[in-house]
Amino acid sequence: MKYPPSLVALIRELSRLPGIGPKSAQRLAFYLFEQPREDIERLASSLLSAKRDLHTCPICFNITDAERCDVCSDPARDQNLICVVEEPGDVIAIERSGEYRGLYHVLHGVLSPMNGVGPEQLHIKPLLPRVTEGQEVILATGTTVEGDATALYLQRLLEPLGALVSRIAYGLPVGGALEYADEVTLGRALTGRQRVSKPRPDA
């Protein structure tokens, strides 16, 4: 049995989305077919509006629909902190924590020579003029091989500029038990430990 050409085209386009294979694309296509026409038109309109209105911030390369993103436009943000992340979604995750009030810089990927991604394909060059001597740059790339390699590459670029380069801490999740932690996570937790006791005053 052959599917109608319009259905085949829809499945093909849906399967191009990240994390969507042919089977998932087929299920989504049939789901969309069952929805009311006005819902589909609203979805299509939202997609077109997002593509038309959204662009990257010229300063930090986060996604915005304004001239500059909300973070770069906020004078209350700590100008002495820049957090470097892989993707715009990482900015949202860090903002949800409520623990960070500095600036961001979005690379839009990580170094991956096997996939043809080098420094020229990432937003690394625009980061350098933003960094001043004594400014802290937090490298918040992932713990993958590519993420660690990207962090090391950035560290070597930024330290000669006088930046205080730090790497985001990784370790045990809140509420996690030691016996269930893998060796790498436990090792990072121990390496990234923080002192909690205050120095004893001289007698």
PDB file of C-alpha atoms in Angstrom, residues 6 14 21 53 79 89 99-100 115 125 127 130 133 150 161 172 174 185 198-199:
ATOM      1  CA  SER A   6       1.192  14.708   0.588  1.00  0.00           C
ATOM      2  CA  LEU A  14       8.867  15.600  10.230  1.00  0.00           C
ATOM      3  CA  GLY A  21      12.890   8.910  13.360  1.00  0.00           C
ATOM      4  CA  ASP A  53      10.540  37.272  14.052  1.00  0.00           C
ATOM      5  CA  GLN A  79      28.850  42.771  33.757  1.00  0.00           C
ATOM      6  CA  GLY A  89      18.296  26.083  25.697  1.00  0.00           C
ATOM      7  CA  GLU A  99      21.443  31.406  40.945  1.00  0.00           C
ATOM      8  CA  TYR A 100      23.105  33.352  38.157  1.00  0.00           C
ATOM      9  CA  ASN A 115      31.507  16.200  12.195  1.00  0.00           C
ATOM     10  CA  LYS A 125      35.616  34.817  17.782  1.00  0.00           C
ATOM     11  CA  LEU A 127      33.479  36.245  22.528  1.00  0.00           C
ATOM     12  CA  ARG A 130      33.778  40.919  25.233  1.00  0.00           C
ATOM     13  CA  GLU A 133      41.188  41.557  32.227  1.00  0.00           C
ATOM     14  CA  THR A 150      35.601  22.964  23.731  1.00  0.00           C
ATOM     15  CA  LEU A 161      43.507  37.881  27.886  1.00  0.00           C
ATOM     16  CA  LEU A 172      25.946  14.511  42.607  1.00  0.00           C
ATOM     17  CA  VAL A 174      20.361  16.879  44.995  1.00  0.00           C
ATOM     18  CA  THR A 185      30.241  11.633  38.453  1.00  0.00           C
ATOM     19  CA  LYS A 198      35.934  28.425  58.310  1.00  0.00           C
ATOM     20  CA  PRO A 199      39.606  28.802  59.212  1.00  0.00           C
TER      21      PRO A 199
END
